[in-house]
PDB file of C-alpha atoms in Angstrom:
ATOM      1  CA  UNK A 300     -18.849 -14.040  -6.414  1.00  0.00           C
ATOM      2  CA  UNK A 301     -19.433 -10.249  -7.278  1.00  0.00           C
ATOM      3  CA  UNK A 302     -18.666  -7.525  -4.360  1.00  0.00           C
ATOM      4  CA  UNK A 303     -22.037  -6.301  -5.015  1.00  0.00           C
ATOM      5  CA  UNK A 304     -23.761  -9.442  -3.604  1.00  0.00           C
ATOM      6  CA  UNK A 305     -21.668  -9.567  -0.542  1.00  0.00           C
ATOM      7  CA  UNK A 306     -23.277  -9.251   2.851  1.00  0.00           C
ATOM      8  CA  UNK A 307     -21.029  -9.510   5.714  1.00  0.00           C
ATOM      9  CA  UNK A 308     -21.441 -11.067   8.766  1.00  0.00           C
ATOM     10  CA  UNK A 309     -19.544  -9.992  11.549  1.00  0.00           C
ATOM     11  CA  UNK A 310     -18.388 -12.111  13.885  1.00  0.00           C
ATOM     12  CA  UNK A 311     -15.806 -10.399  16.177  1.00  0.00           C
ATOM     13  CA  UNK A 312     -15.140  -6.375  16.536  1.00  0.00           C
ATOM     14  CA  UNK A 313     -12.881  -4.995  19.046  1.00  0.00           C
ATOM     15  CA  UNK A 314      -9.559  -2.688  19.697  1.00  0.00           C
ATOM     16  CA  UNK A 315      -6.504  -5.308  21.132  1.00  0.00           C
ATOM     17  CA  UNK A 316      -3.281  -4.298  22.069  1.00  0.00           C
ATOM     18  CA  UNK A 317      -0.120  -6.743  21.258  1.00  0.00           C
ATOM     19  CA  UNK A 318       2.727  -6.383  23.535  1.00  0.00           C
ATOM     20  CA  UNK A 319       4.857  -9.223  22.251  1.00  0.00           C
ATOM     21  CA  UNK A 320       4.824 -11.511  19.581  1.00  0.00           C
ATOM     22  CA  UNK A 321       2.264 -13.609  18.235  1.00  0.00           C
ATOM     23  CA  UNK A 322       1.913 -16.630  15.979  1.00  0.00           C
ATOM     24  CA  UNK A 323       2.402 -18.036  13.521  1.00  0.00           C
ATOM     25  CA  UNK A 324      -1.335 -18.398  13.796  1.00  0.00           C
ATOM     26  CA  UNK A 325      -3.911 -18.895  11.523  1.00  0.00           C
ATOM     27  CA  UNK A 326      -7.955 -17.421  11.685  1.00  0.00           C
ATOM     28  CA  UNK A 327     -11.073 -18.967  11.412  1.00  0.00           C
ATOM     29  CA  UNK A 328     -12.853 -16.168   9.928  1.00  0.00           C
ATOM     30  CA  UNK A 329     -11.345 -13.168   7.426  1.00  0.00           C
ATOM     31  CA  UNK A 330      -9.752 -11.168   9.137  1.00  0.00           C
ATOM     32  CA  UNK A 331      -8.979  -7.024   9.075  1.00  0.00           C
ATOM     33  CA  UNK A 332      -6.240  -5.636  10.895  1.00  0.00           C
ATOM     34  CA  UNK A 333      -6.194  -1.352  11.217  1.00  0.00           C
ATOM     35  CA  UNK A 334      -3.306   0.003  13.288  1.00  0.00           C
ATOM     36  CA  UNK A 335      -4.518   2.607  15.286  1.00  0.00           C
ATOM     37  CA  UNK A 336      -1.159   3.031  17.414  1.00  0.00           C
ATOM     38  CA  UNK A 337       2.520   2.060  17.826  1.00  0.00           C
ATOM     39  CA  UNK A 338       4.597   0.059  15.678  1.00  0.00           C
ATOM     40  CA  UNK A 339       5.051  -3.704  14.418  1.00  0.00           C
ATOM     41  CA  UNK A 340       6.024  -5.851  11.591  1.00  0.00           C
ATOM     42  CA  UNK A 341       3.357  -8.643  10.219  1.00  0.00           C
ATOM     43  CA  UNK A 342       4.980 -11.635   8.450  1.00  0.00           C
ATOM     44  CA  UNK A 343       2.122 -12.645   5.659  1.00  0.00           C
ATOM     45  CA  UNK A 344       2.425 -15.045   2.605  1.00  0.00           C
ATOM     46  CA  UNK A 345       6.232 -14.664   2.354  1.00  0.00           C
ATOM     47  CA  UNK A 346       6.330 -11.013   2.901  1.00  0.00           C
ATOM     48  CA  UNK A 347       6.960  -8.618   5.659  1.00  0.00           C
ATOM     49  CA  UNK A 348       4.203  -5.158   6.196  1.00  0.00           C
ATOM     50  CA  UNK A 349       5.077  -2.269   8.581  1.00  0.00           C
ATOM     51  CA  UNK A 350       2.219  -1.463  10.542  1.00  0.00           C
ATOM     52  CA  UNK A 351       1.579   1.724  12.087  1.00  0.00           C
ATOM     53  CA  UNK A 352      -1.076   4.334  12.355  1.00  0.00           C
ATOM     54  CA  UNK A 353      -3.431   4.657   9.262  1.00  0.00           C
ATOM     55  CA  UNK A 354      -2.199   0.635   7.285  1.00  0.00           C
ATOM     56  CA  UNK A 355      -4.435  -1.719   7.252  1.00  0.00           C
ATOM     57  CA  UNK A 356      -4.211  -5.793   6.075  1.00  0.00           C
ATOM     58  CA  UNK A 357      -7.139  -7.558   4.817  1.00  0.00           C
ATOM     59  CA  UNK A 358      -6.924 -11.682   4.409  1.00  0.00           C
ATOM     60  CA  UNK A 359      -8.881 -14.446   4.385  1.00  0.00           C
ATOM     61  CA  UNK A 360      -9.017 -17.857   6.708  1.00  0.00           C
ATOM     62  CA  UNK A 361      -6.285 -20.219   6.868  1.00  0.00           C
ATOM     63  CA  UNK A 362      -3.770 -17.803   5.993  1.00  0.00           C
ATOM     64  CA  UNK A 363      -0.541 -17.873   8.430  1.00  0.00           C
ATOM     65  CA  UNK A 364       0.380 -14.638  10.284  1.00  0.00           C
ATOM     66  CA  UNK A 365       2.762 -13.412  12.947  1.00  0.00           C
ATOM     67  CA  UNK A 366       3.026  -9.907  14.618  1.00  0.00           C
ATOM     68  CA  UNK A 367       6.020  -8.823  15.660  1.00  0.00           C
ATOM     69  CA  UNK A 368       5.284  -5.541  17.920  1.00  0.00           C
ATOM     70  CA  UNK A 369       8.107  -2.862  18.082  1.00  0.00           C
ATOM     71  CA  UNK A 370       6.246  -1.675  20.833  1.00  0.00           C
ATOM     72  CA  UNK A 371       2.648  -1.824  22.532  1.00  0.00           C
ATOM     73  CA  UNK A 372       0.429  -1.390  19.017  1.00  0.00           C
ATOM     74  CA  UNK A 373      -3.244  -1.293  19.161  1.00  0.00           C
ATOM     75  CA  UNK A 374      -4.941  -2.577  16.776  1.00  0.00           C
ATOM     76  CA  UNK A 375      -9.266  -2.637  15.932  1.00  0.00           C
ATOM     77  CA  UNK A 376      -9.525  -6.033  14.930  1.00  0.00           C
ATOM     78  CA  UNK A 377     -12.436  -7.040  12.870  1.00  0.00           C
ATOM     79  CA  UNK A 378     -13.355 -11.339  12.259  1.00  0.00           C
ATOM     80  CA  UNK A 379     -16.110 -11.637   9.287  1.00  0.00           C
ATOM     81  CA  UNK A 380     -17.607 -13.645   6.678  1.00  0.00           C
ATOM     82  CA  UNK A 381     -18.080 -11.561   3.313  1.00  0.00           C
ATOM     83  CA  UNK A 382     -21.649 -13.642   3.257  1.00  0.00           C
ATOM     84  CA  UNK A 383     -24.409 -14.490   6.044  1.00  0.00           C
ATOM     85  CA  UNK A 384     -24.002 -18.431   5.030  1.00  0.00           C
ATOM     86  CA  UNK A 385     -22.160 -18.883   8.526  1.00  0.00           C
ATOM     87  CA  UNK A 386     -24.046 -17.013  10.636  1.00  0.00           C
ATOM     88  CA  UNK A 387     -25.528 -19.191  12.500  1.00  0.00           C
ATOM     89  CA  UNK A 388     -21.821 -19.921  13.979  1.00  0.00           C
ATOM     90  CA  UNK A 389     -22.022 -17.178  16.705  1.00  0.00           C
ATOM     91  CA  UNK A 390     -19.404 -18.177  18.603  1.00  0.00           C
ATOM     92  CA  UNK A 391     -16.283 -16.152  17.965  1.00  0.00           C
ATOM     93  CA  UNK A 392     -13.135 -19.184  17.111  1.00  0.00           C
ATOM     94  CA  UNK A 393      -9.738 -16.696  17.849  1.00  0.00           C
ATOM     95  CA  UNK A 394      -6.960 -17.168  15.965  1.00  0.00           C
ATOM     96  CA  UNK A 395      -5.061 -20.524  16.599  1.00  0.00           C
ATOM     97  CA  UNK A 396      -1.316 -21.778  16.451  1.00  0.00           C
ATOM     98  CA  UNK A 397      -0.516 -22.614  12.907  1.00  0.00           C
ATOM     99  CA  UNK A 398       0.669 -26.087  14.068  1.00  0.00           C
ATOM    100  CA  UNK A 399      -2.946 -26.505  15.997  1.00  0.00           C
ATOM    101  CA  UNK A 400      -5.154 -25.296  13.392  1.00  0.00           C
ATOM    102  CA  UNK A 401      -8.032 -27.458  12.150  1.00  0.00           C
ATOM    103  CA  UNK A 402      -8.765 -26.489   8.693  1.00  0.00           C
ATOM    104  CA  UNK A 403     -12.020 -28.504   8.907  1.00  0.00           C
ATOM    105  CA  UNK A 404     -13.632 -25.643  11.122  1.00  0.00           C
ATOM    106  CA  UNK A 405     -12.571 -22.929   8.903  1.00  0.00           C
ATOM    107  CA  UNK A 406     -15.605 -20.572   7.859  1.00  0.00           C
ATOM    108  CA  UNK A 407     -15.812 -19.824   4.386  1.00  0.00           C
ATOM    109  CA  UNK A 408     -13.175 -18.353   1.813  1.00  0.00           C
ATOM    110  CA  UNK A 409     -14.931 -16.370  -1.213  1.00  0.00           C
ATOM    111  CA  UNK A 410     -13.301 -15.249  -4.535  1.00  0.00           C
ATOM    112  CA  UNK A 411     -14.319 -12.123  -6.012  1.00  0.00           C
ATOM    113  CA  UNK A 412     -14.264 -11.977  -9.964  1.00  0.00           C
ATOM    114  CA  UNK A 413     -14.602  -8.285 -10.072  1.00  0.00           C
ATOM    115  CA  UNK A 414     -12.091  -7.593  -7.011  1.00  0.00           C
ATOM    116  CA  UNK A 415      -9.746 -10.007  -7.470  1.00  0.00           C
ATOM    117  CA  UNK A 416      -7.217  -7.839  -4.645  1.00  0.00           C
ATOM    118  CA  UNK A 417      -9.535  -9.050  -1.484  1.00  0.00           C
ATOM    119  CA  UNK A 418      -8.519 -12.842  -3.090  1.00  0.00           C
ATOM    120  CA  UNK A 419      -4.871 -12.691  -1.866  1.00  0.00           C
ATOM    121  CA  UNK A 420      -3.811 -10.610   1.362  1.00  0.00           C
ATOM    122  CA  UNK A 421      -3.952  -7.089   0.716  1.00  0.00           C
ATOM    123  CA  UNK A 422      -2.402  -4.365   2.470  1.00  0.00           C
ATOM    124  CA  UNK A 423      -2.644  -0.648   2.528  1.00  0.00           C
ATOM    125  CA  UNK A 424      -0.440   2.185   3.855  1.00  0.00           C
ATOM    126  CA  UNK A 425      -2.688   4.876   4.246  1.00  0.00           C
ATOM    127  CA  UNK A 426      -5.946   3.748   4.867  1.00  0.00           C
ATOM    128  CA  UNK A 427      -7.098   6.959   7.464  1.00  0.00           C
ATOM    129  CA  UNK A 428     -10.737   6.642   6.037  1.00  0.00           C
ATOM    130  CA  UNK A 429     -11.001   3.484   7.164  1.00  0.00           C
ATOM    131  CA  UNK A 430     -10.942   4.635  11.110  1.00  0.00           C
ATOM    132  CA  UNK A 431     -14.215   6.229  11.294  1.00  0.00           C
ATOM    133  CA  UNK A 432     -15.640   3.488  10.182  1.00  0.00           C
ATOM    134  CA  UNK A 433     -14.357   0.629  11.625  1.00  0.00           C
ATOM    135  CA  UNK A 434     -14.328   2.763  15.028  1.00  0.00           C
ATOM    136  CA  UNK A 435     -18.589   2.604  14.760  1.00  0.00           C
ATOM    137  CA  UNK A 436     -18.203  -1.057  13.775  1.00  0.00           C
ATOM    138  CA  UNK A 437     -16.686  -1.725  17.019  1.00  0.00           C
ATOM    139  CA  UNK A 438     -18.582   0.489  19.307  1.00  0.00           C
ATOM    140  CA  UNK A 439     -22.035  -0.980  17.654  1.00  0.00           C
ATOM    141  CA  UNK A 440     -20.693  -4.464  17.990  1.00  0.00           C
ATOM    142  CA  UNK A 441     -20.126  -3.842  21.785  1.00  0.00           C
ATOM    143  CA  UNK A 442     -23.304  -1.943  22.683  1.00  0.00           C
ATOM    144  CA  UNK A 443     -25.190  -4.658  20.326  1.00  0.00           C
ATOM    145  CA  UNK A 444     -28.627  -2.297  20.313  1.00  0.00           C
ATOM    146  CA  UNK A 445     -31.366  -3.166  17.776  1.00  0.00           C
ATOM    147  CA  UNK A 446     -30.408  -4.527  13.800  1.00  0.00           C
ATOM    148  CA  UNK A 447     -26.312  -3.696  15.118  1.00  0.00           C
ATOM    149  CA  UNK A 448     -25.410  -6.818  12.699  1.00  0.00           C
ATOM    150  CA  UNK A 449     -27.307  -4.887   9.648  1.00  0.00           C
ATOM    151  CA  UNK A 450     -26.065  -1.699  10.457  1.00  0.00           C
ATOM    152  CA  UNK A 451     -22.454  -2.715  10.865  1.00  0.00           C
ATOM    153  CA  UNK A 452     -22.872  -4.998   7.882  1.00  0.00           C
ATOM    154  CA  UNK A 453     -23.772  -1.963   5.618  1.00  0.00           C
ATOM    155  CA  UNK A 454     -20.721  -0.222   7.101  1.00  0.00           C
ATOM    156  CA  UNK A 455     -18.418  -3.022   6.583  1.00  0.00           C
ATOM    157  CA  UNK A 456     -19.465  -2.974   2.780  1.00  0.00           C
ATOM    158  CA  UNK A 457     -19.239   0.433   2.636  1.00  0.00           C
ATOM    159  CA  UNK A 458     -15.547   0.421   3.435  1.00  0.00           C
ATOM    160  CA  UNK A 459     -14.525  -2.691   1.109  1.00  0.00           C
ATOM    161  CA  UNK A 460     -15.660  -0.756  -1.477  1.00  0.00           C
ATOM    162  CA  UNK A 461     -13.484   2.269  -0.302  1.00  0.00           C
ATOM    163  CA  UNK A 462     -10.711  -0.230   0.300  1.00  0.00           C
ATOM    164  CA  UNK A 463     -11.091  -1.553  -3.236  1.00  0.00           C
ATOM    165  CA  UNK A 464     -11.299   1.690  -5.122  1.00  0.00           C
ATOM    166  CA  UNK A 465      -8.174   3.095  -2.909  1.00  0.00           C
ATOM    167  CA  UNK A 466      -6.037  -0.037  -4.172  1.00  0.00           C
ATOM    168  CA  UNK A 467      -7.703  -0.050  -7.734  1.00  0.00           C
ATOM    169  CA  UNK A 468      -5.988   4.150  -8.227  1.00  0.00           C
ATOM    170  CA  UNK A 469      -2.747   2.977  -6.315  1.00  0.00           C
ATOM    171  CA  UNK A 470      -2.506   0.907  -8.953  1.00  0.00           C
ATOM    172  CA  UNK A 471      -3.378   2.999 -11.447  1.00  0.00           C
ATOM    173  CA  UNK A 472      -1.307   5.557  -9.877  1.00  0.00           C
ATOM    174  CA  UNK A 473       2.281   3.143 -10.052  1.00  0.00           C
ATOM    175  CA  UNK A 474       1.352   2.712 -13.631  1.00  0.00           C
ATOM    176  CA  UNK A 475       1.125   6.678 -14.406  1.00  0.00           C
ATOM    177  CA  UNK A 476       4.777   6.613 -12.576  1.00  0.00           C
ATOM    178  CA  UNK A 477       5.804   3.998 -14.360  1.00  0.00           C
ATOM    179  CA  UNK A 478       5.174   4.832 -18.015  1.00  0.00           C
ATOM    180  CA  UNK A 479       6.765   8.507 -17.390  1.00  0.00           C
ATOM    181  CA  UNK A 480       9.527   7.067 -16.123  1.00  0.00           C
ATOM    182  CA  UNK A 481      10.046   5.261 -18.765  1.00  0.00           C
ATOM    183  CA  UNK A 482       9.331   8.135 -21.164  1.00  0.00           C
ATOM    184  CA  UNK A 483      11.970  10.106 -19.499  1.00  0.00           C
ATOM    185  CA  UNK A 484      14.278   7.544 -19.606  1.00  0.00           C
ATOM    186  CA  UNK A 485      13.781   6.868 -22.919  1.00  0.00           C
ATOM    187  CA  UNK A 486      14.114  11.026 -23.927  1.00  0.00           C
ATOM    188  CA  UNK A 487      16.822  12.004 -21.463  1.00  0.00           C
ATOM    189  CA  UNK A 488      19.169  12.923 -23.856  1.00  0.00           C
ATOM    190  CA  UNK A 489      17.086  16.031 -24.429  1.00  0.00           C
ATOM    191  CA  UNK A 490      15.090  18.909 -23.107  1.00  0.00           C
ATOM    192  CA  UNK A 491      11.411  17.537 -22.108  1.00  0.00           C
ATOM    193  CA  UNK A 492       8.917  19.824 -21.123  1.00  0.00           C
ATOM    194  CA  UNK A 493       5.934  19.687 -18.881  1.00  0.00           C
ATOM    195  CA  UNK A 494       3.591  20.012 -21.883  1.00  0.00           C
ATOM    196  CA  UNK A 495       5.393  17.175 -23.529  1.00  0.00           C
ATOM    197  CA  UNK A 496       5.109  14.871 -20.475  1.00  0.00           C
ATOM    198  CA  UNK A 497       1.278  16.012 -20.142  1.00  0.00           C
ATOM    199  CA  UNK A 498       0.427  15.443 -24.076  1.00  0.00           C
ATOM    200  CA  UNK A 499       2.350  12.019 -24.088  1.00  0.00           C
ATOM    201  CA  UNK A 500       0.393  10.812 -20.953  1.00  0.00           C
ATOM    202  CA  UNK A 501      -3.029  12.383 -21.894  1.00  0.00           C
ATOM    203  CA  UNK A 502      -3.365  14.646 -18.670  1.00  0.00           C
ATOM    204  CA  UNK A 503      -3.272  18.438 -18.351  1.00  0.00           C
ATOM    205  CA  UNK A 504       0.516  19.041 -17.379  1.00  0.00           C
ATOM    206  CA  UNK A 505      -0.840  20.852 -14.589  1.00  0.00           C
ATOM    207  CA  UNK A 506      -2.654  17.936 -13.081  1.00  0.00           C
ATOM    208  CA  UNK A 507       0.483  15.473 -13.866  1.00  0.00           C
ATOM    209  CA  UNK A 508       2.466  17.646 -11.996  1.00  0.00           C
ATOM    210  CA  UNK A 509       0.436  17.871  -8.935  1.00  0.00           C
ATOM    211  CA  UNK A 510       0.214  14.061  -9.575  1.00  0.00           C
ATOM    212  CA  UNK A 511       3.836  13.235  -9.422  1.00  0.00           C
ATOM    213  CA  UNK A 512       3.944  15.996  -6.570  1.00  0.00           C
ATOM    214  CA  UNK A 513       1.565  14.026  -4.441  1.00  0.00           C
ATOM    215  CA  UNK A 514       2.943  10.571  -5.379  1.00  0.00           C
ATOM    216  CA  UNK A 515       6.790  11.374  -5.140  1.00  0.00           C
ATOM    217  CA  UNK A 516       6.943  14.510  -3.298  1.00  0.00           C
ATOM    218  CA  UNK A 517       8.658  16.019  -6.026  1.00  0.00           C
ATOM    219  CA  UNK A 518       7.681  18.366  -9.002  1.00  0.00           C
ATOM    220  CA  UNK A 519       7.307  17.212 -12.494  1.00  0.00           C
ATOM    221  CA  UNK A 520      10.569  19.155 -13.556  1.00  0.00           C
ATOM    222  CA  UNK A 521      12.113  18.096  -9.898  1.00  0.00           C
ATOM    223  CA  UNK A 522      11.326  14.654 -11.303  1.00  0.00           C
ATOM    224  CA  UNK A 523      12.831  14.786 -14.827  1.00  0.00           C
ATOM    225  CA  UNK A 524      16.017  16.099 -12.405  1.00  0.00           C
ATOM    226  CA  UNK A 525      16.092  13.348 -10.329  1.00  0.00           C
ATOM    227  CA  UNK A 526      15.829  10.504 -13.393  1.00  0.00           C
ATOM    228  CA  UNK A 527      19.012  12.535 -15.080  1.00  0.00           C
ATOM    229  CA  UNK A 528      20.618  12.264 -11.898  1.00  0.00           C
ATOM    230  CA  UNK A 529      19.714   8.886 -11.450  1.00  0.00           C
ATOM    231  CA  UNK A 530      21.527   8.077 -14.982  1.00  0.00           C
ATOM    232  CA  UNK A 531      24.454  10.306 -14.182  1.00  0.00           C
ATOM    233  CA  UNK A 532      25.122   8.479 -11.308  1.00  0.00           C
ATOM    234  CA  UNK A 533      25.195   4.922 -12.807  1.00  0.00           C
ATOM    235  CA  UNK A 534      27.559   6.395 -15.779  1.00  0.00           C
ATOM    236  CA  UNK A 535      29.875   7.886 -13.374  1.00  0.00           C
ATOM    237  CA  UNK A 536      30.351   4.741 -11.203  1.00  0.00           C
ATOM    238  CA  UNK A 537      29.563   2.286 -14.750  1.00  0.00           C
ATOM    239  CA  UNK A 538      31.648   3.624 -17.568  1.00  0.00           C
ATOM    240  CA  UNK A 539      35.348   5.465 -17.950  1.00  0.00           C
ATOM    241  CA  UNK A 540      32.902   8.368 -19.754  1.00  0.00           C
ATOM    242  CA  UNK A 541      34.325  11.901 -19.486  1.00  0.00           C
ATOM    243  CA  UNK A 542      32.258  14.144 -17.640  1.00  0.00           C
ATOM    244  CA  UNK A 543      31.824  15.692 -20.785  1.00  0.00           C
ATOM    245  CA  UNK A 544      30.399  13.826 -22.508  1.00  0.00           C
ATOM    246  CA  UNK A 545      28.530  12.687 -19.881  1.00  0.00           C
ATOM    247  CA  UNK A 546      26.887  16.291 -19.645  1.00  0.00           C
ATOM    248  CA  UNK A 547      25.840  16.194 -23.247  1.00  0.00           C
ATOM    249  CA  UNK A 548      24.290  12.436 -23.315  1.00  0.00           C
ATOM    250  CA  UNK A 549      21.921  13.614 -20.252  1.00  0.00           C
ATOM    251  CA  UNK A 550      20.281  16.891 -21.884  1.00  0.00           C
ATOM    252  CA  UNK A 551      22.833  19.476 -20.477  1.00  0.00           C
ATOM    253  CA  UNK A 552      24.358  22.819 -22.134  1.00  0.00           C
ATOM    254  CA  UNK A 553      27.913  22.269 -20.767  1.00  0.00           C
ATOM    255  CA  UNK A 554      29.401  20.176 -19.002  1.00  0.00           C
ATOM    256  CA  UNK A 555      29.798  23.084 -15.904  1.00  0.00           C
ATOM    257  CA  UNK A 556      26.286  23.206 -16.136  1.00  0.00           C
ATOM    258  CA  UNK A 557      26.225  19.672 -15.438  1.00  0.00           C
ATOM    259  CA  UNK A 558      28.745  19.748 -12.452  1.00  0.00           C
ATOM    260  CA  UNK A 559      27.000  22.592 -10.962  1.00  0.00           C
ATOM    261  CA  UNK A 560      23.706  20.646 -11.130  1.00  0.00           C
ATOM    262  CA  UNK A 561      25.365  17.552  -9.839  1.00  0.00           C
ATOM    263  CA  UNK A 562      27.302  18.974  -6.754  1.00  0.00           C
ATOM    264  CA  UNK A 563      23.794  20.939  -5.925  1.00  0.00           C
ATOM    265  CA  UNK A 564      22.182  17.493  -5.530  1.00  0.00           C
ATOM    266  CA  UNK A 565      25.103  14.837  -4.236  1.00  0.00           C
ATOM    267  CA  UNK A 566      27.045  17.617  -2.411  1.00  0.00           C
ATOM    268  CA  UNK A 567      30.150  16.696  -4.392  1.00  0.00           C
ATOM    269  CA  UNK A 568      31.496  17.255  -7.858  1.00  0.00           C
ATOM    270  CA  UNK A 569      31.572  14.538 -10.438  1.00  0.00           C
ATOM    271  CA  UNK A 570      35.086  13.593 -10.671  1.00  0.00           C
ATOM    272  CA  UNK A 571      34.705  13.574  -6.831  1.00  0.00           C
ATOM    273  CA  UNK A 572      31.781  11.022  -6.838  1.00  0.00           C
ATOM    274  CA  UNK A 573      33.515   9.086  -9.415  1.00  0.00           C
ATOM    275  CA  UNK A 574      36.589   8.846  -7.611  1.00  0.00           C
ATOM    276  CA  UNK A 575      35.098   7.826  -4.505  1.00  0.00           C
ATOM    277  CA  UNK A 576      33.155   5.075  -6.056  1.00  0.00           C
ATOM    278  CA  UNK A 577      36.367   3.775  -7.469  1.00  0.00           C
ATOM    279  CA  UNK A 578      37.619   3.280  -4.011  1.00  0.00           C
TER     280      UNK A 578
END
């Protein structure tokens, strides 16, 4: 199936709150989780998400959950079909046990061949424009006036889309970080510019830099720091090196120029870190 044919169907729309721990359990229906308050860990697949204000999870039915709240978290819950094949099944199934679940009354589960991400559960960190959104979903789905399945199934598409293309440059994103870091890596022997790093990944240094700003919270040159540092670190506690030499394999003029950039960042000289790693 192709995002662009799918319709959903909305079975269940609604703001819960979870006080204590739930599941494992396993849904009926696909299921979208947005934390709108508090704190709680969701064990998915084999992996563990943080939720708090602004994540959101996306999975399809029969997969095996369990929230584990910090605290009270609230939570707009959405239960869908990506197509209109099941909905004649009005009825809303909730989630079930995992050791009570029937897998025979399962709705469907689609596969997307041009968003393969909404196959598999997918999370999100910051998924703010999402709340908006999902907010009218649920106060149409309560009031239930006039075409509210249309209108909230044009919403609904709306954001998949939005949740697709905000994974789709997250990925995109990692693999900018991770080909300059390997670049650096690669070059840290020697001075690299901000024009270098911009030529060799085909962006206007500018942009890269507010780029790596945005993604790391640190500058370009900050960043091309914080790799040397990185490397100094792991000689330091790795090899009998002299400082020295050290200094010179990393792209600095002297080795005081390294010691005064090293005790600026770790709060301690390197002879000092290296000792203490020895212990």
């Amino acid at each position: 199936m192709e995002l662009i044919h799918c319709i959903p169907w909305i079975r269940f729309a609604d703001n819960l709150h979870f006080t204590q721990q739930r599941g494992p359990s396993k849904t009926y229906d696909c299921r979208m989780l947005y934390t709108l308050k508090g704190e709680a860990s969701l064990e998915m697949a084999g992996s563990i998400y943080r939720l708090h204000h602004g994540c959101a999870v996306l999975f399809q039915p029969c997969t095996q959950y369990c929230i584990r709240p910090a605290e009270c978290v609230t939570l707009i819950v959405l239960d869908f079909d990506y197509t209109q094949d099941y909905s004649s099944r009005i009825a809303f199934l909730p989630p079930c046990p995992a050791d009570k679940f029937r897998p025979g009354q399962a709705h469907e589960r689609v596969f997307f061949s041009d968003a393969p991400e909404l196959n598999a559960p997918l999370y999100l960190e910051q998924a703010f424009f999402l709340e908006p959104v999902l907010q009218s979903i649920v106060l149409e789905f309560r009031n239930k006036h006039t075409f509210f399945q249309e209108k909230i199934s044009t919403l609904f598409k709306d954001a998949l889309i939005g949740i697709v293309r905000t994974h789709q440059r997250v990925k995109d994103l990692q693999n900018v970080i991770g080909r300059l870091q390997q670049y650096i890596d690669s070059n840290i022997t020697r001075r690299i510019t901000n024009q270098e790093l911009g030529e060799v990944m085909g962006y206007n240094p500018n942009y890269l830099n507010r780029l790596v700003l945005g993604i790391t919270g640190m500058s370009l040159y900050q960043y091309v720091l914080q790799r040397r540092l990185n490397r100094a670190t792991e000689l330091l506690l790795t090899t009998q090196q002299p400082v020295s030499e050290i200094a010179v394999n990393l792209g600095f003029h002297s080795s005081s120029h390294f010691s005064g950039f090293f005790k600026k960042a770790t709060g301690t000289t390197p002879a000092q870190y290296r000792k203490k790693g020895a212990l």
